[in-house]
Structures are given as C-alpha cells and as structure tokens.
Amino acid sequence: MSPVNQHIISQLRQLIYYHLDCNLLRNALFLAGRLHAYEPRSEAVYLLALCHLRLGQLKAAYESSRILGSRGNHLGCSYVFAQACLGLERYVEGITATDRCKNVWITRNNWNKHTETRRQQLPDAAAFYCLQGKLWHAHQDTNKAIECYVEALEVNPFMWDAFIGLCDLGVKVRIPKIFKMTPGMTSALSSPSTDDMKIEIPEESQPSSGLSQVPANSSNLNQLANGNDPFSISKNRINGEVRSNMGSSALFEKFNGSRNVVPPMGVTSPLSPDTPIPNGGLNSELPPAKDGGAVANVPSSTEPPTAPARKARTLQGLGLDFSVDAQSKARSNSVRLKSGSKDSEEVPSNVIGERKRTVSGQPPQPSSTNLTTNIISNDPMAPTTRRSVRLFNQIRPQSGKFSSSSGSLGAKDGRELKKEGRELKKAKATGTKGRNGNTYVGRVVSGNRNHGDAMDVDGKEQRTHSSVQSGPIVANTKPAQDERTKELESLCWLLDLFSKLGCGYFTLSHYQCHDAFQIFNSITPSQRDTPWVLAQMARAMYEQGTHVEAERIFRQLKPMAPARLEDMEIYSTVLWHLKKDVDLAFLAHEIIQVDRDSPQAWCAVGNSFSLNRDHDQAIKCFKRATQLDPKFAYAYTLQGHEHYINEENDKALAAFRSAVAAESRHHNAWYGLGMVFDRQGKHQFAEQHFRIAASINPTNAHLIYCIGTSLEKLKNPRAALVQYTRSCELAPKQVDNRMKKAKVLMMLEEPRAALAELRFLKDMDPDNSDVHYLLGKVFKALRQRGSAIKHFTTALSLDPKASHAIKEEMEQMEDLSADEDGDYQM
C-alpha cells in the first residue's frame, strides 16, 4: 500500500469544506467519497456522513456513521448518527450514541469562537444537549427532554430550539433566568483575546524568538537543532530564570536575509503559528558584523555554544578607535541596518521600533535595535538609532583612550574574553577601572541606576526595558477595552431582544394571548415588522377568536414573505371562519405554487373545499397532508372535523386520536374528542376531554362553555353555572355564554340575576328574538304581566316561526292571571 500523503488529505478536506460552505452538496459528497477512498479514517467518515445528512439522505448518513458514531469513537460521527436517528425515528440508538461520547463533548463550548475567518467544525455541549432533548421529546420521555433542554440553555442561552422545546412541552420557565450572561460568556469577555492584544511583552515572560513556536519539520531546521549551532533551542539562565536561547531577532534577520517586519493589521505574521515558515528560510549565510552591536543582546549561557565564524578583530575593530572615520563608520552601519539587505523590501525606520504583538497573538522578536530604541525613548514611533552611534556620542567628550572600553566590552559575550588573549584581558582590566572611576559608561536611561552595575547589561537592561514598555502597554490596552465594552453592550442588547421574544412566545404557548400580543407589539418596529413576529401576533388574535384582526395581520405579513409556508394553515382557517371563499381559494393556489409537497398547502386546499361544502374532497386533501408529514397534528384535527360534519363518529375519533398522538398539547384535538363523545351521549367522557383541552388552553371561553354544557346535561346546574360565569368573564361579548348562564339562573329560580344578564344581551343585540323570549319568561316569573307581554310580542314579530312556543307562554300567563283574580274574589 502506498504511503499516505498528508498534503493530499489536507487539500481534499479544504475542498470539501469549501463546497459545504457554498452549499454545493453534490460536489462535497463526491470529494468526501474520494477522501474516504484515499484514507478511510474517522475524519473522512465524518465528512462523508455529513454530506449525506446535508443532502437529506438520512439512511445513507446513518449507515456511513454507524460504526464510529454508535460507539462514540468520533464526536462528529456520533452527532451525525444521532441526527439521522432522529429523522429515522430510531431515538434510543441516537440517545445511546450521544451518551457514549458525553465525556468528550460535555466540556466543549464553542460560543464566540465563530468568526468570518474561522469556525468550529465539531458541535459543543449545547448542541448535543439540544439534540438529546429532541430525541427524548420524540421518545415521549418528557422529563429527560426538559432536563436536556435546560442544560443546553445553561450553556448557551441563544439555543432557541431548546427554548421552543420547553415551551411546546408546557414547561413554566422564568425568562430572566434563561436569557442572561452565562459564566462562560463572562470569562470569555473579561479575558483579553490574543487577537486584540497589540502590546509588547517583556522578554522575561515570553520566548526570545518566535521560531520556538514553529515545528521543526524541515531539514534545515533539524540541522540547526544540534548543539554546535548558536541559535538552537538551548537553556539560558538570565536573572535566575531559564528560557529558550534563540538569540537576537536582528541577528536572525541577517541570517535569513530579510527583515522580520511587523505586518499591518489583517495580515498574518510570518512567524505566527498559523503560517508555516517556507522551507530553506534559514539557508542564507550570515554576513559578518562590523561592530559588536548586533550581538550585544545575545544572552550568555553557562556553556556558551560556538559562535558563527567571523573576522579576527583588533582593538580598533572592537571600537576603541574614536577617530572621525570610526564614528562615520558606525553611522553608516546604522543606515545600513535601516535600509536592510538588498533582497528585503524597504521599510520605514520607525517600523522596527514600534513592534507590538503580532496579529496572530504571538510576541514580537526582540532585536537589539528594538531594545536600544525602546531604552532611549519611550515613544515607540521614535526613529531607530544604532547602539554603537549612541555609545560613541556618549564617549567622545570624555578623555582617555581606553576609558570607554567597558561600554564595548560590556556588550561582548563572555566566551570572547577567552579567545582574544592578552590584549583583551588588559582591556577588561582597564574597563573595570573606568567603571569605578569618573569615566563610567553604561546604558543608562534613568538616573536611578547604580553606577556599580554598568557591566550588568543582560539582567538590568532587561528590567529597564520592561519598565520603559509600561507606557505603551497602558496606551494600547485602551482600544481593546473599548472593543470589549462594545461587545458586552451588543451582547446585552441581544439578550434583551431574546428575552422579549422568548417572553412573548412563552405566554403564547400557554395561551395567554392578550399578554403575548402586547409583548410582541412592544418590540422595536424593526424587529416587530418581521414575518415571524407578525405570525405570532396573528396566532394570538386567532386563539382569542378575533378573526378580523388576525386576517389583517396575515395580510400585512404576506407581502413580506410571499413564499412563507409556516402558519399558513392558520391563515386558511381564519379565512374559513370569515367565510371568504375567494380569498381562501387564492391563498390555496399561491401555496400550491410555492411548494406542492407541503402539508400547509393541502390544508389550505382542504379548507377551501370545506367552505364550499365539499367535505369528501376536503378529507382527501387533509389525508394527503398527513401523508406528507405524519407529525402534522393540525391536519389530523381538520380531517376529524370533516368526519364529524359527515356524522362519521368512529373516523372522527380515529383522526382526533392521531392528532393527540402527534402532539399531546394540541387542544383542538382534545376538543374534537369531547364533541364526538357529547354527540354519542357520553357526557362524562365529553366533560373529561373538554377539561383536558381547557387545561392546555385555559383562556379559551368556548372550551369553558363546553364544560358547562356537559355538566348541565349531567344534571349539575350549580357546577354548570360556575363554568358559564367564568366563560362570560373571558368573553364578555359572547352571546351564547350569557344566554346559557341566564337559562341556568332561571332554572335555579334566580330571575333577578337572570334579568341582569338578559338586559345586557338586549343592549348588545336588540334584534335577537331569543333574548326577548327569555325576557318575557323572566318578567312572567316576576309577575310583571305588561313587560312580559311586550317582550313576547317583540319576539313573535322577530321570529314568526317560533309563534307556537310564544303563544303557549302567553296563554299560560293569561291562565295564571285568571286564577289570581279568582283567588282574589274568594
């Protein structure tokens, strides 16, 4: 078998994710097949199963991810396998697969880790908890589903699916406890991100070179890793601290043949861990240094490695000749350092001096030039000056040829003292005298430095460098803090918006329709005038029975989302109640053109047939809707109502029971079952089902009214009166409810209470013959003959067909008056 080429695998993976992001799923599936054939490992299996799942091929996704996903061996495979099990109704298998890898995903949190340039491919704990909640919900285990949904919201409050699941299960939740800042969000916002940090880190806390971050996988880097190379990663002890000895970055710039320039914002640093260094980047030769400034900052070690080959120097070469030529020579070296090598591109002189943290978050490479510049001036934009020029400028006014040798030798590595011989020893001794005398020369920035430490150039200069950098750190952290403050404000705004939307949906799911409408109406217009919010407001109006207002909102919604299918079955039912057959037929035609295979379309067509009294065709349409989506409970309910109209009680019961099986909180189905049992004379069963429907929707006045009718038929007028009174409170302008209440009051021989209800009805509907007929009976019971005759006559004129019953009441009243007259004469 040929060896596996990792570059081929990387290219295939990039191509697969590219096509997935571009929604070119067929191309992604084809490439996933090639990757799986080249190396059938877990990553290839996951990508292949993911492509099948995105294409809706649930069975193929199930089979592709079954081996690794069912065992919990790969996180992505388990997630895809569980999603396929949810679609294939294999809920237990999906739950088992997610539980087996729970120890892997339970600590994952991908919040705030998705940007325009990066994203997390594998799901985190919130996604797994939400998927488990859906699996338990479909498996009819409500308690475990609630637990999973709650866990998902605790990890990520923006997991809207989990919140919808809790509301659909009828759970009473506290909205402020859900949509709030989680501990993970607080820690993520409080800690500065590496992308925001643009400050310079002292050498004591960071590696001395970014090359220590680069994996040594090339041959050149392996060759440099031996002990003979001065730039290998060896342990160096400075000020009691052990750190990597990578040398000066200025020396590496010469060694690489190019400068290590800080890239502009938005460009990845060449030394960042996200960008590999090109092979052969360390092959160029190191040009010999003209002075000691380039190696002045190379840390000394207990066992110094062999330095690169360089020319032998005399005392004049060490900078002890202070003639004008030497000074100009040093200046030319400074200019040469600013301009860089011939192969490198020209950079402004202040670029090196303002090195901060790179875009990738890695520390900069502290070079000798950078260090010297920062020591001389606190301004990071100050022009760079060579250390040699600065030393010459400090030494020149002083007398004594060898008095300044301490400044030159202070920058030399200890190993050079062993090689220079006798003359260097003399120079060292001379430098010691100069250090104790008035000819002291050192890298002094502040007057607080002790004169006795002039040779401590490695330890104390590092401390000076750190103190000087404290100014830029404070100045550059302010933009990062402002950015985090803005991010916190935007997060609070989103949580407030989700809190309002969640509160509205929660109240609507518990059928507190008036409150839900007010909450949705209080949202800002930009968010309120959206299809989803308007649909919820229309549903609230529909549940309240205000069909005219519901139709108005649906008309406002339709131009915004002409192809919207969700909630269109409710819109068709609203038009059915308003008897608008033309509008209903047009709506059905529009939805059929949008998606002929949607259950909402066939529900609209069925309602159109039902309005035209073609119930058989309506039943066929509703059956087609249930075939397209067996979990669409509303289609079963509409089908049951059509069977009820056709007096097919057994078929109606079967349809309503199917609706309850699809959605246990579908109160319309429970109401339908109560209606069928009431027709069959099973009033006790009817009352039970009406009560279940009313427990789901306690604000529906008609359901309370139905409970009262069942109790009245069960010869319990007192209990029926309680239900009728409650129904009148929920719907004060409902005529049937007050009429029933007045009749029960008359039955209980409370004519004066009944008279108050009937007078309210007369004012609300003065042309109702039944109201006048009942008023006549009440006045008859109160022995007010004139008022009784007046209302009986009005009822007779409004409804001549009821003349027989009205005349009987009037005759009884005359007989009663005659008996009273006879008793009076006696």
CSV table of C-alpha atoms in Angstrom, one decimal, residues 72-384:
chain,number,residue,atom,x,y,z
A,72,GLY,CA,-18.9,7.2,20.4
A,73,ASN,CA,-15.4,6.9,18.9
A,74,HIS,CA,-15.7,10.2,16.9
A,75,LEU,CA,-17.6,13.2,18.1
A,76,GLY,CA,-18.7,14.4,14.7
A,77,CYS,CA,-19.8,10.9,13.6
A,78,SER,CA,-21.8,10.5,16.8
A,79,TYR,CA,-23.6,13.8,16.2
A,80,VAL,CA,-24.4,13.0,12.6
A,81,PHE,CA,-25.5,9.5,13.6
A,82,ALA,CA,-27.9,10.9,16.3
A,83,GLN,CA,-29.4,13.4,13.8
A,84,ALA,CA,-30.0,10.6,11.4
A,85,CYS,CA,-31.6,8.5,14.1
A,86,LEU,CA,-33.9,11.4,14.9
A,87,GLY,CA,-35.1,11.6,11.3
A,88,LEU,CA,-35.4,7.8,11.1
A,89,GLU,CA,-37.3,7.6,14.4
A,90,ARG,CA,-34.6,5.4,16.0
A,91,TYR,CA,-34.5,7.5,19.1
A,92,VAL,CA,-32.9,5.1,21.5
A,93,GLU,CA,-29.9,4.5,19.2
A,94,GLY,CA,-29.3,8.2,18.9
A,95,ILE,CA,-29.5,8.8,22.6
A,96,THR,CA,-27.1,5.9,23.3
A,97,ALA,CA,-24.6,7.2,20.8
A,98,THR,CA,-24.5,10.7,22.3
A,99,ASP,CA,-24.2,9.3,25.8
A,100,ARG,CA,-21.2,7.2,24.9
A,101,CYS,CA,-19.1,10.2,23.9
A,102,LYS,CA,-20.5,12.5,26.6
A,103,ASN,CA,-17.2,12.7,28.4
A,104,VAL,CA,-15.7,14.4,25.3
A,105,TRP,CA,-18.4,17.0,24.4
A,106,ILE,CA,-19.6,17.9,27.9
A,107,THR,CA,-16.7,20.3,28.4
A,108,ARG,CA,-16.8,21.9,24.9
A,109,ASN,CA,-18.2,25.4,24.4
A,110,ASN,CA,-17.9,27.0,21.0
A,111,TRP,CA,-19.6,30.2,21.9
A,112,ASN,CA,-17.8,33.3,20.5
A,113,LYS,CA,-15.4,31.1,18.5
A,114,HIS,CA,-17.0,31.5,15.1
A,115,THR,CA,-15.9,34.4,13.0
A,116,GLU,CA,-15.7,35.3,9.3
A,117,THR,CA,-12.3,33.5,9.1
A,118,ARG,CA,-12.6,30.6,11.4
A,119,ARG,CA,-15.3,28.3,12.8
A,120,GLN,CA,-15.5,25.1,14.9
A,121,GLN,CA,-16.5,22.1,12.8
A,122,LEU,CA,-17.5,19.8,15.7
A,123,PRO,CA,-20.5,20.6,17.9
A,124,ASP,CA,-20.3,21.6,21.5
A,125,ALA,CA,-22.2,20.7,24.7
A,126,ALA,CA,-25.1,23.0,23.9
A,127,ALA,CA,-25.7,21.4,20.5
A,128,PHE,CA,-25.5,17.9,22.0
A,129,TYR,CA,-27.9,18.7,24.8
A,130,CYS,CA,-30.4,20.2,22.4
A,131,LEU,CA,-30.2,17.2,20.1
A,132,GLN,CA,-30.7,14.9,23.1
A,133,GLY,CA,-33.7,16.9,24.2
A,134,LYS,CA,-35.3,16.4,20.8
A,135,LEU,CA,-34.6,12.7,20.9
A,136,TRP,CA,-36.1,12.3,24.4
A,137,HIS,CA,-39.1,14.5,23.3
A,138,ALA,CA,-39.8,12.3,20.3
A,139,HIS,CA,-39.4,9.3,22.5
A,140,GLN,CA,-42.2,10.6,24.8
A,141,ASP,CA,-39.9,11.0,27.8
A,142,THR,CA,-40.9,14.5,28.8
A,143,ASN,CA,-38.8,14.7,32.0
A,144,LYS,CA,-35.5,13.8,30.4
A,145,ALA,CA,-36.3,16.1,27.4
A,146,ILE,CA,-36.8,19.0,29.8
A,147,GLU,CA,-33.5,18.3,31.6
A,148,CYS,CA,-31.6,18.3,28.3
A,149,TYR,CA,-33.2,21.5,27.1
A,150,VAL,CA,-32.4,23.2,30.3
A,151,GLU,CA,-28.8,22.1,30.2
A,152,ALA,CA,-28.5,23.4,26.6
A,153,LEU,CA,-29.8,26.8,27.6
A,154,GLU,CA,-27.5,27.0,30.6
A,155,VAL,CA,-24.5,26.5,28.3
A,156,ASN,CA,-25.8,28.8,25.6
A,157,PRO,CA,-28.8,31.0,26.1
A,158,PHE,CA,-29.1,31.6,22.4
A,159,MET,CA,-30.1,28.0,21.8
A,160,TRP,CA,-33.6,28.9,20.5
A,161,ASP,CA,-34.6,25.4,19.6
A,162,ALA,CA,-34.2,24.3,23.2
A,163,PHE,CA,-36.3,27.2,24.4
A,164,ILE,CA,-39.0,26.4,21.9
A,165,GLY,CA,-38.9,22.8,23.0
A,166,LEU,CA,-39.5,23.8,26.6
A,167,CYS,CA,-42.5,26.0,25.6
A,168,ASP,CA,-44.0,23.3,23.4
A,169,LEU,CA,-43.8,20.9,26.4
A,170,GLY,CA,-45.8,23.4,28.5
A,171,VAL,CA,-43.0,23.9,31.0
A,172,LYS,CA,-43.3,27.1,33.1
A,173,VAL,CA,-40.0,28.8,32.8
A,174,ARG,CA,-38.6,32.0,34.2
A,175,ILE,CA,-37.4,34.1,31.2
A,176,PRO,CA,-34.9,36.3,33.1
A,177,LYS,CA,-33.2,33.1,34.4
A,178,ILE,CA,-32.6,31.9,30.8
A,179,PHE,CA,-31.6,34.8,28.7
A,180,LYS,CA,-28.7,36.1,30.8
A,181,MET,CA,-25.0,36.2,30.8
A,182,THR,CA,-23.5,32.7,31.5
A,183,PRO,CA,-20.2,32.2,33.4
A,184,GLY,CA,-18.6,31.1,30.1
A,185,MET,CA,-19.6,34.3,28.4
A,186,THR,CA,-18.4,36.5,31.3
A,187,SER,CA,-15.0,34.8,31.4
A,188,ALA,CA,-14.7,35.0,27.6
A,189,LEU,CA,-15.4,38.7,27.6
A,190,SER,CA,-13.3,39.5,30.7
A,191,SER,CA,-10.2,37.8,29.4
A,192,PRO,CA,-8.4,39.7,26.6
A,193,SER,CA,-8.3,37.7,23.4
A,194,THR,CA,-5.0,37.2,21.6
A,195,ASP,CA,-6.3,39.0,18.5
A,196,ASP,CA,-7.0,42.2,20.5
A,197,MET,CA,-3.6,42.3,22.3
A,198,LYS,CA,-1.2,44.6,20.4
A,199,ILE,CA,1.2,45.2,23.3
A,200,GLU,CA,4.8,44.3,23.7
A,201,ILE,CA,5.6,41.6,26.2
A,202,PRO,CA,8.8,41.7,28.3
A,203,GLU,CA,11.4,39.1,27.5
A,204,GLU,CA,11.2,37.5,30.9
A,205,SER,CA,7.6,36.2,30.2
A,206,GLN,CA,8.0,35.3,26.5
A,207,PRO,CA,10.3,33.2,24.5
A,208,SER,CA,13.1,35.3,23.0
A,209,SER,CA,12.2,34.3,19.4
A,210,GLY,CA,9.1,33.3,17.6
A,211,LEU,CA,10.9,30.5,15.9
A,212,SER,CA,10.4,28.4,19.0
A,213,GLN,CA,6.8,28.3,18.1
A,214,VAL,CA,7.5,26.8,14.6
A,215,PRO,CA,7.5,23.0,14.3
A,216,ALA,CA,10.9,21.8,13.3
A,217,ASN,CA,9.8,19.6,10.4
A,218,SER,CA,12.2,20.7,7.7
A,219,SER,CA,15.7,19.5,7.1
A,220,ASN,CA,17.2,22.9,7.6
A,221,LEU,CA,15.6,23.3,11.0
A,222,ASN,CA,16.8,19.9,12.0
A,223,GLN,CA,20.3,20.7,11.1
A,224,LEU,CA,20.2,23.8,13.2
A,225,ALA,CA,18.9,21.9,16.2
A,226,ASN,CA,22.3,20.4,17.2
A,227,GLY,CA,24.4,21.7,19.9
A,228,ASN,CA,27.0,23.4,17.7
A,229,ASP,CA,24.6,25.9,16.4
A,230,PRO,CA,24.4,29.1,18.4
A,231,PHE,CA,20.7,29.6,17.5
A,232,SER,CA,19.5,26.2,18.6
A,233,ILE,CA,16.9,26.0,21.4
A,234,SER,CA,19.2,25.7,24.4
A,235,LYS,CA,18.5,26.6,28.0
A,236,ASN,CA,19.8,30.0,29.1
A,237,ARG,CA,19.7,31.4,32.6
A,238,ILE,CA,19.2,35.1,32.9
A,239,ASN,CA,18.5,36.7,36.3
A,240,GLY,CA,17.7,33.2,37.7
A,241,GLU,CA,15.2,32.3,35.0
A,242,VAL,CA,15.5,29.6,32.5
A,243,ARG,CA,14.3,30.4,29.0
A,244,SER,CA,15.0,29.4,25.4
A,245,ASN,CA,18.1,30.8,23.9
A,246,MET,CA,17.2,31.8,20.4
A,247,GLY,CA,19.4,34.8,20.0
A,248,SER,CA,18.6,38.3,18.8
A,249,SER,CA,15.9,38.8,16.2
A,250,ALA,CA,18.2,41.3,14.5
A,251,LEU,CA,20.8,38.6,14.1
A,252,PHE,CA,18.1,36.3,12.7
A,253,GLU,CA,17.2,39.0,10.2
A,254,LYS,CA,20.7,38.9,8.9
A,255,PHE,CA,20.8,35.1,9.0
A,256,ASN,CA,17.6,34.8,7.0
A,257,GLY,CA,18.5,37.5,4.6
A,258,SER,CA,15.4,39.6,5.2
A,259,ARG,CA,13.8,41.7,7.9
A,260,ASN,CA,11.2,40.5,10.3
A,261,VAL,CA,8.8,43.4,9.8
A,262,VAL,CA,5.6,43.6,11.8
A,263,PRO,CA,2.8,43.1,9.3
A,264,PRO,CA,-0.1,45.5,9.0
A,265,MET,CA,-3.5,44.8,10.6
A,266,GLY,CA,-5.3,42.0,9.0
A,267,VAL,CA,-2.1,40.3,7.7
A,268,THR,CA,-0.8,37.2,9.4
A,269,SER,CA,2.7,37.5,10.8
A,270,PRO,CA,5.3,35.3,9.0
A,271,LEU,CA,6.3,33.9,12.4
A,272,SER,CA,2.8,33.2,13.7
A,273,PRO,CA,1.9,29.6,14.4
A,274,ASP,CA,-0.9,29.8,11.9
A,275,THR,CA,1.5,30.4,9.0
A,276,PRO,CA,4.3,27.9,8.3
A,277,ILE,CA,7.8,29.2,7.5
A,278,PRO,CA,9.0,28.4,3.9
A,279,ASN,CA,11.5,25.7,3.6
A,280,GLY,CA,15.0,26.9,3.2
A,281,GLY,CA,14.3,30.1,5.1
A,282,LEU,CA,17.3,29.6,7.3
A,283,ASN,CA,19.8,28.7,4.5
A,284,SER,CA,21.2,32.1,3.7
A,285,GLU,CA,24.6,33.0,5.1
A,286,LEU,CA,25.2,35.3,8.0
A,287,PRO,CA,27.1,38.4,6.9
A,288,PRO,CA,30.0,39.3,9.2
A,289,ALA,CA,29.1,42.0,11.7
A,290,LYS,CA,31.1,45.2,11.5
A,291,ASP,CA,30.6,46.0,15.1
A,292,GLY,CA,29.5,44.4,18.3
A,293,GLY,CA,26.1,45.9,18.4
A,294,ALA,CA,24.4,43.1,16.5
A,295,VAL,CA,25.4,40.5,19.1
A,296,ALA,CA,25.3,42.7,22.2
A,297,ASN,CA,22.0,41.3,23.3
A,298,VAL,CA,22.7,37.6,22.8
A,299,PRO,CA,22.2,36.0,26.2
A,300,SER,CA,25.2,34.3,27.8
A,301,SER,CA,24.9,30.8,29.0
A,302,THR,CA,26.9,28.7,31.4
A,303,GLU,CA,28.2,26.6,28.5
A,304,PRO,CA,28.3,29.0,25.6
A,305,PRO,CA,28.0,27.4,22.1
A,306,THR,CA,30.3,28.1,19.3
A,307,ALA,CA,29.7,31.5,17.7
A,308,PRO,CA,29.4,31.9,13.9
A,309,ALA,CA,32.7,32.4,12.1
A,310,ARG,CA,33.7,36.0,11.9
A,311,LYS,CA,36.8,38.0,11.2
A,312,ALA,CA,39.5,38.4,13.8
A,313,ARG,CA,39.4,41.9,15.3
A,314,THR,CA,42.0,44.1,16.8
A,315,LEU,CA,41.3,46.7,19.4
A,316,GLN,CA,40.5,49.1,16.6
A,317,GLY,CA,37.9,46.6,15.3
A,318,LEU,CA,36.4,46.5,18.7
A,319,GLY,CA,35.5,50.2,18.6
A,320,LEU,CA,38.5,51.6,20.5
A,321,ASP,CA,39.5,53.9,17.8
A,322,PHE,CA,37.5,57.1,18.3
A,323,SER,CA,38.5,58.9,15.2
A,324,VAL,CA,36.1,60.6,12.9
A,325,ASP,CA,36.3,57.7,10.5
A,326,ALA,CA,35.2,55.3,13.1
A,327,GLN,CA,32.2,57.4,14.0
A,328,SER,CA,31.1,57.8,10.4
A,329,LYS,CA,31.6,54.1,10.0
A,330,ALA,CA,29.2,53.5,12.8
A,331,ARG,CA,26.7,55.8,11.3
A,332,SER,CA,27.0,54.1,8.0
A,333,ASN,CA,26.3,50.8,9.8
A,334,SER,CA,23.2,52.4,11.3
A,335,VAL,CA,22.0,53.5,7.9
A,336,ARG,CA,22.7,50.1,6.5
A,337,LEU,CA,20.6,48.5,9.3
A,338,LYS,CA,17.6,50.8,8.5
A,339,SER,CA,17.7,50.1,4.8
A,340,GLY,CA,18.1,46.4,5.2
A,341,SER,CA,19.7,43.9,2.8
A,342,LYS,CA,19.3,44.1,-0.9
A,343,ASP,CA,16.8,41.2,-1.0
A,344,SER,CA,14.5,42.7,1.5
A,345,GLU,CA,11.9,45.4,0.8
A,346,GLU,CA,12.4,48.9,2.1
A,347,VAL,CA,10.6,49.7,5.4
A,348,PRO,CA,10.3,53.0,7.2
A,349,SER,CA,12.8,53.4,10.0
A,350,ASN,CA,10.1,53.6,12.7
A,351,VAL,CA,8.6,50.2,11.9
A,352,ILE,CA,11.2,48.3,13.8
A,353,GLY,CA,10.9,50.5,16.8
A,354,GLU,CA,7.1,50.1,17.2
A,355,ARG,CA,6.9,46.3,17.2
A,356,LYS,CA,4.0,45.1,19.2
A,357,ARG,CA,2.2,41.9,19.5
A,358,THR,CA,1.6,40.4,16.1
A,359,VAL,CA,-1.9,39.8,14.5
A,360,SER,CA,-1.8,36.1,15.4
A,361,GLY,CA,-1.2,36.9,19.0
A,362,GLN,CA,2.4,35.8,19.2
A,363,PRO,CA,5.1,38.1,20.9
A,364,PRO,CA,7.4,40.0,18.7
A,365,GLN,CA,11.0,39.2,18.2
A,366,PRO,CA,13.1,41.4,20.5
A,367,SER,CA,16.0,42.6,18.4
A,368,SER,CA,19.0,44.6,19.6
A,369,THR,CA,17.8,47.6,17.5
A,370,ASN,CA,14.3,47.4,19.0
A,371,LEU,CA,15.7,47.1,22.5
A,372,THR,CA,18.1,50.1,22.1
A,373,THR,CA,15.3,52.2,20.6
A,374,ASN,CA,12.9,51.5,23.4
A,375,ILE,CA,15.6,52.3,26.0
A,376,ILE,CA,16.5,55.6,24.5
A,377,SER,CA,12.9,56.8,24.1
A,378,ASN,CA,9.5,56.0,25.4
A,379,ASP,CA,8.0,56.9,22.1
A,380,PRO,CA,7.5,53.7,20.0
A,381,MET,CA,7.5,55.9,16.9
A,382,ALA,CA,10.9,57.4,17.6
A,383,PRO,CA,13.5,56.8,14.8
A,384,THR,CA,15.8,53.9,15.4
